[in-house]
CSV table of C-alpha atoms in Angstrom, one decimal:
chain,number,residue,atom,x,y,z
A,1403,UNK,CA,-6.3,-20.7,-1.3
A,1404,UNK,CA,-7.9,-21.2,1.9
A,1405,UNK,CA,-6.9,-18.4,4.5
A,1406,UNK,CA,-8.0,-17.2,7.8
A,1407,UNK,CA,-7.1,-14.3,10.2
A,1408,UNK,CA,-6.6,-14.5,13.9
A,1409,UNK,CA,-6.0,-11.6,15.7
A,1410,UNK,CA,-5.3,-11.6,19.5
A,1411,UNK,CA,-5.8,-9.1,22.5
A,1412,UNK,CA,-8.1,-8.0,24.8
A,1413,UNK,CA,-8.0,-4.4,23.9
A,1414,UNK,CA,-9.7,-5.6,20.7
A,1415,UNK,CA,-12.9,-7.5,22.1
A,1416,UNK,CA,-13.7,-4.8,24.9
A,1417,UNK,CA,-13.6,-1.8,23.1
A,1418,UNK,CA,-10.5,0.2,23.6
A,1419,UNK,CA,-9.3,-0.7,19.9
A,1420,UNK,CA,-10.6,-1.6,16.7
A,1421,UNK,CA,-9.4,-4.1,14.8
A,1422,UNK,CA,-7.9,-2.6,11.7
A,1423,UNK,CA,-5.3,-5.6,10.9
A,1424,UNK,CA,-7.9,-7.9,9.3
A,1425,UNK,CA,-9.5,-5.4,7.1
A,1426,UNK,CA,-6.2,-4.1,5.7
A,1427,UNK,CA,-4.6,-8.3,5.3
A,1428,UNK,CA,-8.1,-8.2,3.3
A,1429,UNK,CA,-7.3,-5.4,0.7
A,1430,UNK,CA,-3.6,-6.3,0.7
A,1431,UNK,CA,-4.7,-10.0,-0.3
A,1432,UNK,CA,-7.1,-8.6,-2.5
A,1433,UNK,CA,-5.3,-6.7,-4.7
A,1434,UNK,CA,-3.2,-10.3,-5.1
A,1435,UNK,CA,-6.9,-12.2,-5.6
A,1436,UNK,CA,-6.4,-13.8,-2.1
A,1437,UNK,CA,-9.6,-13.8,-0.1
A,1438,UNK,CA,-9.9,-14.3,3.5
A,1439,UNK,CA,-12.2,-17.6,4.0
A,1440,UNK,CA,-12.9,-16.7,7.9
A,1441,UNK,CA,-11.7,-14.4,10.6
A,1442,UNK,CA,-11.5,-14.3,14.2
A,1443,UNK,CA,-10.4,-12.2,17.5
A,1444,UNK,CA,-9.5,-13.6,20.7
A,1445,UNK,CA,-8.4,-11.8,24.1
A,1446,UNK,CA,-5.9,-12.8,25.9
A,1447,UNK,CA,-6.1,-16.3,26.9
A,1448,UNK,CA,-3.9,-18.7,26.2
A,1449,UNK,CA,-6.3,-21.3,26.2
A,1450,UNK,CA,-8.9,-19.9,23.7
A,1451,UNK,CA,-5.5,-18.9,21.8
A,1452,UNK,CA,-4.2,-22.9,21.5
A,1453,UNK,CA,-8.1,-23.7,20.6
A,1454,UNK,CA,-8.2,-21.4,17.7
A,1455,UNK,CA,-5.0,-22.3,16.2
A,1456,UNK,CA,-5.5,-25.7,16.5
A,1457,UNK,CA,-9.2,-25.7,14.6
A,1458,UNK,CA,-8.1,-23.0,12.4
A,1459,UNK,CA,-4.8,-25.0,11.0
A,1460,UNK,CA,-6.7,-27.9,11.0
A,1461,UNK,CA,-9.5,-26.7,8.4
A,1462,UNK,CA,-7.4,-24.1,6.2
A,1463,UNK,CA,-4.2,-23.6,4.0
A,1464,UNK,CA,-2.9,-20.4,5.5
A,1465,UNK,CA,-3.6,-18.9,9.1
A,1466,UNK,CA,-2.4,-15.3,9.5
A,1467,UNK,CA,-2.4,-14.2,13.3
A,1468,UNK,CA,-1.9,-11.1,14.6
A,1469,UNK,CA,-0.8,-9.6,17.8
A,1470,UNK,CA,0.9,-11.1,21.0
A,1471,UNK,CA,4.2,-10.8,20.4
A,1472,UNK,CA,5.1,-8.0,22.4
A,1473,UNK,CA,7.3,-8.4,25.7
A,1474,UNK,CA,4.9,-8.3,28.6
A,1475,UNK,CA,2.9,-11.4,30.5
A,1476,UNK,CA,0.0,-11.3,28.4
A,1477,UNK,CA,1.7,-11.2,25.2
A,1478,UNK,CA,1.2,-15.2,25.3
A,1479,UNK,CA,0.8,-16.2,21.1
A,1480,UNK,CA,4.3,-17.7,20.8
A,1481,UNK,CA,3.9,-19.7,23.8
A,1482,UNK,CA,0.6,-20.7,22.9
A,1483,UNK,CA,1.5,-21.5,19.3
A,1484,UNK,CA,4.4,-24.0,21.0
A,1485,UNK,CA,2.1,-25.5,22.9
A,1486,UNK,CA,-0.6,-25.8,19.9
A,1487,UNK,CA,1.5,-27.4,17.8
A,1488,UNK,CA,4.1,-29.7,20.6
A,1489,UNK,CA,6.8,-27.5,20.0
A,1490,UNK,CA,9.6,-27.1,23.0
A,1491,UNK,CA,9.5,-22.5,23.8
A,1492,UNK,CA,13.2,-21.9,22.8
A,1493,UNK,CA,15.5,-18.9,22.2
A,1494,UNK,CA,16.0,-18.8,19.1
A,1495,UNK,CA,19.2,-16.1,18.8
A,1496,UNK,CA,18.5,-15.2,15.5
A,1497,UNK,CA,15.6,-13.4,16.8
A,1498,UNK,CA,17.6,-11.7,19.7
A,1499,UNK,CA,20.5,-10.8,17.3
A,1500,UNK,CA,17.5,-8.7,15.6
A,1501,UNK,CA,15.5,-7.3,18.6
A,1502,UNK,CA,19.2,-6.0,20.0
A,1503,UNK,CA,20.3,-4.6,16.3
A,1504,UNK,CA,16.9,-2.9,16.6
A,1505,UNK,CA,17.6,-1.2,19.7
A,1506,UNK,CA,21.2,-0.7,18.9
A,1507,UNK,CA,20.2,1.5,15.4
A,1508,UNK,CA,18.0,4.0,17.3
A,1509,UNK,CA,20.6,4.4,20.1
A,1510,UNK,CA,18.5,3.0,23.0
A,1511,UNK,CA,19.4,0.6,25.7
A,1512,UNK,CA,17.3,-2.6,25.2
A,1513,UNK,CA,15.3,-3.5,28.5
A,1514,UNK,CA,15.9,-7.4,29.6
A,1515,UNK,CA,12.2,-7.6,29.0
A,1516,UNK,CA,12.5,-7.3,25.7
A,1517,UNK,CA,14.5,-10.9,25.6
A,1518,UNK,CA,11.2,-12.5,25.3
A,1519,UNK,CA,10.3,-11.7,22.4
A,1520,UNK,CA,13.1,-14.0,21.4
A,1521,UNK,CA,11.7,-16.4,23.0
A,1522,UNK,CA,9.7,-18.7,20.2
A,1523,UNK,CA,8.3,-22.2,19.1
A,1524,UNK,CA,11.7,-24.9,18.5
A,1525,UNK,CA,12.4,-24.4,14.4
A,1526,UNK,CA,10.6,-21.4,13.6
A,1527,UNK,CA,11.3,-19.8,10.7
A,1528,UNK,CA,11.9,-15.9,11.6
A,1529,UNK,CA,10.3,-13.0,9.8
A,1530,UNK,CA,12.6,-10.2,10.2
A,1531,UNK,CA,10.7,-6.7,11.5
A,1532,UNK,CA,12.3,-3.8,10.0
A,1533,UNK,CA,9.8,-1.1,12.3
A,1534,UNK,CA,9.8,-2.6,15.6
A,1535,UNK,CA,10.7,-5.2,18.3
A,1536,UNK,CA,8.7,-8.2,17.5
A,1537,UNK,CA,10.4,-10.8,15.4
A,1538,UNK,CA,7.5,-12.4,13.3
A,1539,UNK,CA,7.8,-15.9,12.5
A,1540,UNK,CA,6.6,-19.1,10.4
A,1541,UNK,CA,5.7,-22.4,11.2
A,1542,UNK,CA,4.0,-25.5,9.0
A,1543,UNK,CA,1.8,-27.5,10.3
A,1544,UNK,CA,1.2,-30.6,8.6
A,1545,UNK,CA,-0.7,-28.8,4.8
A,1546,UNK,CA,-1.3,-25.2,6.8
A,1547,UNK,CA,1.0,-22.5,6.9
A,1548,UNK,CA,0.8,-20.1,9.8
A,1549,UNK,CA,2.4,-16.5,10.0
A,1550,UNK,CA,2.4,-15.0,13.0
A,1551,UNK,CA,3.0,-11.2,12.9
A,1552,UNK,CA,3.1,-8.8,15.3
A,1553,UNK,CA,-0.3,-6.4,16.1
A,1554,UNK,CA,1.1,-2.8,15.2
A,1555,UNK,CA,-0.4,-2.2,12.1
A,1556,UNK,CA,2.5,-0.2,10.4
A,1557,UNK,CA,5.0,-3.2,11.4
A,1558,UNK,CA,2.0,-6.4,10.1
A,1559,UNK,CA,1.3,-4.4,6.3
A,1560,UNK,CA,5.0,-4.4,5.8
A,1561,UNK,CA,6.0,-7.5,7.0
A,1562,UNK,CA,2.9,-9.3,5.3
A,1563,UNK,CA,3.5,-7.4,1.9
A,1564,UNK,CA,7.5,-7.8,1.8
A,1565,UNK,CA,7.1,-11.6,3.1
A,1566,UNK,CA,4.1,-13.1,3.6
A,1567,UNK,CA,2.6,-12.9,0.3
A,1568,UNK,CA,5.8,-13.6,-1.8
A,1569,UNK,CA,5.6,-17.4,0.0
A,1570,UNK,CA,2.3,-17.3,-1.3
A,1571,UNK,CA,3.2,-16.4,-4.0
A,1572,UNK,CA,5.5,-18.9,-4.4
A,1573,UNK,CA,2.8,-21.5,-2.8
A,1574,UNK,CA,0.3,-20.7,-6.1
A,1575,UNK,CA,2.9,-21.6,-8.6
A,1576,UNK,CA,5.0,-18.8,-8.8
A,1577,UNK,CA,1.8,-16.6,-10.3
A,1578,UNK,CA,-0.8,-14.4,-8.4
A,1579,UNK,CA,-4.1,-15.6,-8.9
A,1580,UNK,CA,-5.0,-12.3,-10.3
A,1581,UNK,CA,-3.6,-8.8,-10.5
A,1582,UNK,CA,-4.7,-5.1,-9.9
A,1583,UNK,CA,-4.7,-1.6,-11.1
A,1584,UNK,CA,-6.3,1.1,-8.5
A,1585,UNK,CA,-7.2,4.5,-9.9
A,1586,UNK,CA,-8.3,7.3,-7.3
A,1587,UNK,CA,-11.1,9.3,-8.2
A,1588,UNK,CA,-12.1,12.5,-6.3
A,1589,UNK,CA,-14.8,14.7,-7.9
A,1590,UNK,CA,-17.1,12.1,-9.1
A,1591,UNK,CA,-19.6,9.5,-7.1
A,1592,UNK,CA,-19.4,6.2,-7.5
A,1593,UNK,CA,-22.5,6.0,-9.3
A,1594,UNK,CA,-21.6,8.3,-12.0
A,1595,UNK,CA,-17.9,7.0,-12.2
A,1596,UNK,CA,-19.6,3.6,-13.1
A,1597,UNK,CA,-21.8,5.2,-15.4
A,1598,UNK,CA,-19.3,6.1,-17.7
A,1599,UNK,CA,-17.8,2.5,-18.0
A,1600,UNK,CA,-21.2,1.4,-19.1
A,1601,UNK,CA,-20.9,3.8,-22.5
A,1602,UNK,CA,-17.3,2.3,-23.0
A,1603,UNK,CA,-16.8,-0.9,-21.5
A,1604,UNK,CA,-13.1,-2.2,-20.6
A,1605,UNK,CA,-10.9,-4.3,-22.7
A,1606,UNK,CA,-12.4,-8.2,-22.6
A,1607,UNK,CA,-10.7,-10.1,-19.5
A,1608,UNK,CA,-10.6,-7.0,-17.1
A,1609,UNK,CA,-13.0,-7.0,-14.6
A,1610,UNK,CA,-14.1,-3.7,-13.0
A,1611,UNK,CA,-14.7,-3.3,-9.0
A,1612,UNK,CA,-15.5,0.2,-7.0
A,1613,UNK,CA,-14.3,0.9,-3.3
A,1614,UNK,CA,-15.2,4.3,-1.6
A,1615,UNK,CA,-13.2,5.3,0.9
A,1616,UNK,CA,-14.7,9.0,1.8
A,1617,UNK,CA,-13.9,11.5,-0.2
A,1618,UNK,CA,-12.3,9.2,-2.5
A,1619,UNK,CA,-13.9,6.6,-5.3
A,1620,UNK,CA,-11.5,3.9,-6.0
A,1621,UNK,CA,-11.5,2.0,-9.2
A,1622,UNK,CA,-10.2,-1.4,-9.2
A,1623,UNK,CA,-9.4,-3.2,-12.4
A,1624,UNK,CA,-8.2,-7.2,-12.1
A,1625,UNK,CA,-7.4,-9.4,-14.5
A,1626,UNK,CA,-5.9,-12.9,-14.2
A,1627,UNK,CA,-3.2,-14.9,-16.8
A,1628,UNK,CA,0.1,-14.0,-18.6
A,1629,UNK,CA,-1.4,-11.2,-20.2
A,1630,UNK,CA,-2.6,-9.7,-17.3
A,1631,UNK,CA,-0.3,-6.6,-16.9
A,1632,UNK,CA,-0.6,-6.1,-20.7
A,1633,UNK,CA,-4.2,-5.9,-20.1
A,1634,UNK,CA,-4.3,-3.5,-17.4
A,1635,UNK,CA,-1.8,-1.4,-18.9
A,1636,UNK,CA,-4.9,-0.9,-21.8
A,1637,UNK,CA,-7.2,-0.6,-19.2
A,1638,UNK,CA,-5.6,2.1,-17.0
A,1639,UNK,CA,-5.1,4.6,-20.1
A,1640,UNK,CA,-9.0,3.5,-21.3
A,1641,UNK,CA,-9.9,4.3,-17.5
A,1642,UNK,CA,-8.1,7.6,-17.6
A,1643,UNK,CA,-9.2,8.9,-20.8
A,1644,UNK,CA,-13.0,8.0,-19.1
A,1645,UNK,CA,-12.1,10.0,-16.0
A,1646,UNK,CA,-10.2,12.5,-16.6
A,1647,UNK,CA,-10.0,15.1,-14.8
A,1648,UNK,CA,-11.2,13.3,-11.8
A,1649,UNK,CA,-8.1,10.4,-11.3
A,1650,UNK,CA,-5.6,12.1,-8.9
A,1651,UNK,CA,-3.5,8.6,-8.0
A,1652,UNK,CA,-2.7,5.4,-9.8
A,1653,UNK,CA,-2.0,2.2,-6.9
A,1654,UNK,CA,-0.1,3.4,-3.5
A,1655,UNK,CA,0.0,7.4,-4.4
A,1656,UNK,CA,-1.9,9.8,-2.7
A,1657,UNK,CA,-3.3,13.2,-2.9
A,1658,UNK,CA,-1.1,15.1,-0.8
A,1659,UNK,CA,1.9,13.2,-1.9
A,1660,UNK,CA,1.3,13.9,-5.6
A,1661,UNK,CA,0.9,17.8,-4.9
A,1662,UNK,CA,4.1,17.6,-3.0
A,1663,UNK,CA,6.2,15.9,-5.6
A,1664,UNK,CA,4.1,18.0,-8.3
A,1665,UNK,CA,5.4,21.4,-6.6
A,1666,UNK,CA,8.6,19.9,-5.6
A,1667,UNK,CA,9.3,19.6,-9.4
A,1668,UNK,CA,8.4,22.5,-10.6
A,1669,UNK,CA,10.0,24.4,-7.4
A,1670,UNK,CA,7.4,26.1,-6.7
A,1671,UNK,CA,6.7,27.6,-2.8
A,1672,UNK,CA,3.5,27.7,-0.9
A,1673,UNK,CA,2.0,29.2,1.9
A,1674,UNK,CA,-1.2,28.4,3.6
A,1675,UNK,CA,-4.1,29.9,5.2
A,1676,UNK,CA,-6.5,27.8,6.7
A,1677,UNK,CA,-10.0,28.3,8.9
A,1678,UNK,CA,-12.8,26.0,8.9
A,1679,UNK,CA,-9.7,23.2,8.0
A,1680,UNK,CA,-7.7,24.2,11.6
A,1681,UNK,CA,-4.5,23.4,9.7
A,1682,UNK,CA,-5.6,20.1,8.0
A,1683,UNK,CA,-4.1,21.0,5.0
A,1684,UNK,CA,-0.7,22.1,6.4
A,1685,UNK,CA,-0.8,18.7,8.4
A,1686,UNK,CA,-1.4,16.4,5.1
A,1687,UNK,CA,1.1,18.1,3.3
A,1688,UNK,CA,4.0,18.3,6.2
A,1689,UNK,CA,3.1,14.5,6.4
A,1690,UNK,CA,5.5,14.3,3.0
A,1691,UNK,CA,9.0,13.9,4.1
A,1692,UNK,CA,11.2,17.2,2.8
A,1693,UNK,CA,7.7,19.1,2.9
A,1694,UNK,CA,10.2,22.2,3.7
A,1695,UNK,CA,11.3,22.4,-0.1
A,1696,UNK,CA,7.5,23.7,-0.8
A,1697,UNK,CA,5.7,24.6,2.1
A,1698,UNK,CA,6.8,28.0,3.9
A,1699,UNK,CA,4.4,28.6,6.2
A,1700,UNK,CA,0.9,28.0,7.4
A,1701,UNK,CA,-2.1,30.1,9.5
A,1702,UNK,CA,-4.9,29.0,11.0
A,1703,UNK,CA,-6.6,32.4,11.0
A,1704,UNK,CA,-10.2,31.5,12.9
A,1705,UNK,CA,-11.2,34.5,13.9
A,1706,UNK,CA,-11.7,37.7,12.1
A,1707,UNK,CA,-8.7,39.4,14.2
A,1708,UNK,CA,-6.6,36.9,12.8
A,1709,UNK,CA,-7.8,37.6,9.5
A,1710,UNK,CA,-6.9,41.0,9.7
A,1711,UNK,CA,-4.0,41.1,11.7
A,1712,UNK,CA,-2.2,38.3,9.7
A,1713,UNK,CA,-3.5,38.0,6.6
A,1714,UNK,CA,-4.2,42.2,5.9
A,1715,UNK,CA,-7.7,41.1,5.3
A,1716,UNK,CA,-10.0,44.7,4.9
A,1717,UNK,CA,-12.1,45.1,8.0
A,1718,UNK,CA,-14.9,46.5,5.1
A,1719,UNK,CA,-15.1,42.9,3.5
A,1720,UNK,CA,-15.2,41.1,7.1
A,1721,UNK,CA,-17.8,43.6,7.9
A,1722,UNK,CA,-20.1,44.0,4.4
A,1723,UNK,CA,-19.7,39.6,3.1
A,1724,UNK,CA,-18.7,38.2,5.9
A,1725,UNK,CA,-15.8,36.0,6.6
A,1726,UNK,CA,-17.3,33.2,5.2
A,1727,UNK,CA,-17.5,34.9,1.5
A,1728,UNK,CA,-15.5,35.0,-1.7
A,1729,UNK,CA,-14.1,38.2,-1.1
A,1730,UNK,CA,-12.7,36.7,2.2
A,1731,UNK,CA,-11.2,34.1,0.9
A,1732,UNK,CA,-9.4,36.0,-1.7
A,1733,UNK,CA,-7.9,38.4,0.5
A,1734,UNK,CA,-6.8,35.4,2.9
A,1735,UNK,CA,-5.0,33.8,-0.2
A,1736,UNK,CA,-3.5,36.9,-1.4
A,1737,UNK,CA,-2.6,38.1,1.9
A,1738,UNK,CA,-0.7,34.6,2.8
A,1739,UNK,CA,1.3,34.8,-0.3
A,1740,UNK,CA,2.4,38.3,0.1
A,1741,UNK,CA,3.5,38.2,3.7
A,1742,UNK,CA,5.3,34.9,3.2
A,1743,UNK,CA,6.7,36.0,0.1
A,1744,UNK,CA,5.9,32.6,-1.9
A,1745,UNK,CA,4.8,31.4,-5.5
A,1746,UNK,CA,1.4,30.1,-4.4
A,1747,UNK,CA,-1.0,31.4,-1.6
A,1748,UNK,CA,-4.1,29.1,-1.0
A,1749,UNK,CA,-6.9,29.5,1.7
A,1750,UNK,CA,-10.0,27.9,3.0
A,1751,UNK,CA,-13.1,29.7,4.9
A,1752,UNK,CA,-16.4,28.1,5.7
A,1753,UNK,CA,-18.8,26.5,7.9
A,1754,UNK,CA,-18.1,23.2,8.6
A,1755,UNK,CA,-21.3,22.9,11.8
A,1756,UNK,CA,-22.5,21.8,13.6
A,1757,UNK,CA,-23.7,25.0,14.0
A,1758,UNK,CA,-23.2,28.6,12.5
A,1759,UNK,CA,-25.0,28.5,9.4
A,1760,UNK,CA,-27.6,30.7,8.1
A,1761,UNK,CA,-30.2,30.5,4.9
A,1762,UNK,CA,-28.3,32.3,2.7
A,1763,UNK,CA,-25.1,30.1,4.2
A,1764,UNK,CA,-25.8,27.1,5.3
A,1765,UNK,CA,-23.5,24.5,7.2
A,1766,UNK,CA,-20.9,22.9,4.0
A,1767,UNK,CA,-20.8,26.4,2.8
A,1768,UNK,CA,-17.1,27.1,1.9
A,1769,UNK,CA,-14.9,29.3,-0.4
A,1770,UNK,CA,-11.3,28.3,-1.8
A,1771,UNK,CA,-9.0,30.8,-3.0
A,1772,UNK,CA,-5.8,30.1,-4.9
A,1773,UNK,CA,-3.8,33.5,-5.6
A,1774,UNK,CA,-0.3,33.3,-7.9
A,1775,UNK,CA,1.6,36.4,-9.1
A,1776,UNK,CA,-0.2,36.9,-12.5
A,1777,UNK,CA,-3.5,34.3,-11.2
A,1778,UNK,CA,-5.8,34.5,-8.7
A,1779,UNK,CA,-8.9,31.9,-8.5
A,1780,UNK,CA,-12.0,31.9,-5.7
A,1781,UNK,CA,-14.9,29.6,-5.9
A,1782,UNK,CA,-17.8,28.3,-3.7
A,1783,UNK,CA,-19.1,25.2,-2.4
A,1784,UNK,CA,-21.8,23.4,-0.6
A,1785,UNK,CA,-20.4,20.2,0.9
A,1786,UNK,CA,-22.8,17.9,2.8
A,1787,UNK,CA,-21.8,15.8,5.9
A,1788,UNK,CA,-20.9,15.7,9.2
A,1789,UNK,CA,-18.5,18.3,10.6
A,1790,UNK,CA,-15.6,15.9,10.3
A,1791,UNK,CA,-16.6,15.1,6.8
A,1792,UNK,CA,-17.0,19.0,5.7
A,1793,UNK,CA,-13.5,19.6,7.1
A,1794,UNK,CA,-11.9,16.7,5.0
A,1795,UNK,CA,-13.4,17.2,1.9
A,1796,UNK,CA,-12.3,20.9,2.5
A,1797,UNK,CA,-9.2,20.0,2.7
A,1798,UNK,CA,-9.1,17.5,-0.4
A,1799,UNK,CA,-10.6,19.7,-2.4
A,1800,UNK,CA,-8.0,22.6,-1.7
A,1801,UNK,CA,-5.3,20.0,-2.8
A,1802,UNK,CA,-7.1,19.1,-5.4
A,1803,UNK,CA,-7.1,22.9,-6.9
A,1804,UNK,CA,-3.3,22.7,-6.2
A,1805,UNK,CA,-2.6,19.3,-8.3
A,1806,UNK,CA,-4.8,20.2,-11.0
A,1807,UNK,CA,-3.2,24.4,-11.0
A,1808,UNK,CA,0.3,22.6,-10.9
A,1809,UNK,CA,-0.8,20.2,-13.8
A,1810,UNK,CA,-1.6,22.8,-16.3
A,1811,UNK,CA,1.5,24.7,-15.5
A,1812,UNK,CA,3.7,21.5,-15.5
């Protein structure tokens, strides 16, 4: 199938945003074995707007455009679209009857502004927006079908998974061109995650594709026909038996979602106590709705008064290994755990740069420490990277401890 993106706004060709929307309408058509045949962004003129949609449904089966449908002057894609394609601007009410049920759900008064985003092409088709204000909507033009979704990214990925690609879906025959099975890898480079496929190849008709996505290695396995989901089912359990320990998350799971649900069901309680990581691990965690059933507390303890002061850490061990040291980050996990009075007690000390490091600890030097009532675990690293990098790979691999401690104790 023959599909282009268009995505509109100024903010996206003069640097104040990047455009995410067509790299994630690329994986999400992906994993469907869609591929984009051509992109483009345009500011906001109406002109170069009419000119693109007019060349692009002219040359391709699917347009997907992004952006413009929000209720100030220079959101300007539905009008152009009318124009475009001779069609008289019209309130259509099923559109208003869902902008003023939005507002009416979260309890705020709807500004008249907001009627214009009503305000779309004669016989659209609408596509209903469950986050937000802007009405999507669906027009055919002569063989090309054009989707027109609004520019927030959260509001386009659900609206294009939940209804643009069941239409083509539906467009291919009622069968995706191909299906896919996404394993998450953390622990192993992409090199020597492929190198183990090449001692024990995959089932015949399942193709193998890698995506890295820092810290994570992403294994993609397609395969096409009636017996494709049979086929992946054989290829996930031949992937994991490959990879084990190393796969954390199978298609839309992540990381910190899978420790949550993981300590969730075995009702256990953490506490936290974080320093090179400033809390990153707290924040990935708490991202999990009902992160309260596991997670008591966390400290950012960055300095060594903190350390003391909160966590009980001996002033002898700040002052004889330092508080970038094993010994350190032992007594921050155990301390953590007894003063919040929880099943688990994990901590993080390091460098993470761009400064601060020395011979005998260079910048990516850090220690995790995982301390239970009868358990207690410490262990160094050297991560390389930038300071951004060192932080988040930190911070994965402190999770990572959790899911795996959690997994043998299931």
């Amino acid at each position: 199938m023959n599909i282009a993106v268009l995505t509109t706004g100024d903010e996206l060709i003069n640097g104040e945003m990047s455009d995410t929307n067509t790299a994630r309408i690329a994986q999400l058509l992906s994993a469907w074995g869609y591929a984009i045949k051509e992109s483009r962004t345009i500011g906001d003129d109406e002109s170069e707007i009419e000119a693109a949609l007019r060349d692009l449904s002219s040359g391709r089966d699917v347009v997907i455009s992004t952006g413009g449908l929000g209720p100030t002057d220079d959101d300007l894609t539905a009008r152009a679209a009318a124009r475009t394609f001779g069609r008289r601007l019209a309130l259509n009410e099923e559109a208003l009857a869902q902008i003023r049920r939005f507002f009416a759900e979260k309890n705020k008064e709807m500004h008249p502004r907001n009627e214009k985003q009503a305000l779309l092409p004669q016989k659209a088709l609408i596509l209903p927006n469950r986050l937000g204000t802007a009405p999507g909507f669906y027009l055919r033009q002569g063989t090309c079908d054009l989707f027109f979704l609004p520019g927030v990214p959260g509001e386009m990925a659900v609206m294009l998974e939940e209804q643009v690609l069941p239409h083509l879906y539906e467009r291919s025959g009622g069968s995706a061109p191909q299906q896919e099975r996404i394993l998450q890898v953390f622990g192993l480079s992409e090199p020597k995650v492929e190198e183990r496929f090449s001692h024990a190849p995959l089932p015949q008709g399942v193709h193998l594709a890698f995506g890295v996505e820092f810290p994570f290695v992403r294994v993609k396995l397609r395969a096409r026909g009636e017996s494709a989901d049979e086929l992946l089912n054989r290829a996930e359990m031949h992937a994991r038996k490959l990879l084990q320990p190393f796969v954390f998350a199978v298609g839309k799971e992540t990381l910190p979602g899978n420790v949550a649900r993981m300590l969730t069901d075995t009702d256990r309680t953490l506490a936290l106590a974080e320093s090179c990581t400033g809390g990153m691990v707290a924040q990935m965690l708490t991202d999990i709705p009902g992160a309260s059933r596991f997670l008591d507390r966390g400290a950012v303890t960055y300095s060594n008064a903190a350390k003391q002061d909160w966590l009980q850490v001996p002033e002898d061990i700040l002052n004889r290994e330092g508080a970038v040291s094993k010994a350190c980050a032992q007594a921050m996990a155990r301390g953590i755990r007894q003063a919040a009075g929880t099943d688990l007690g994990l901590a993080i000390t390091g460098i993470a740069g761009p400064d601060g490091g020395t011979p005998d600890k260079p910048v990516g030097t850090v220690f995790l420490a995982l301390s239970a009532e009868h358990e207690e675990r410490v262990q160094g690293y050297r991560f390389s990277g930038n300071r951004e990098q060192i932080r988040r790979i930190s911070a994965c691999m402190a999770l990572e401890w959790l899911r795996r401690y959690l997994g043998n104790h299931y």
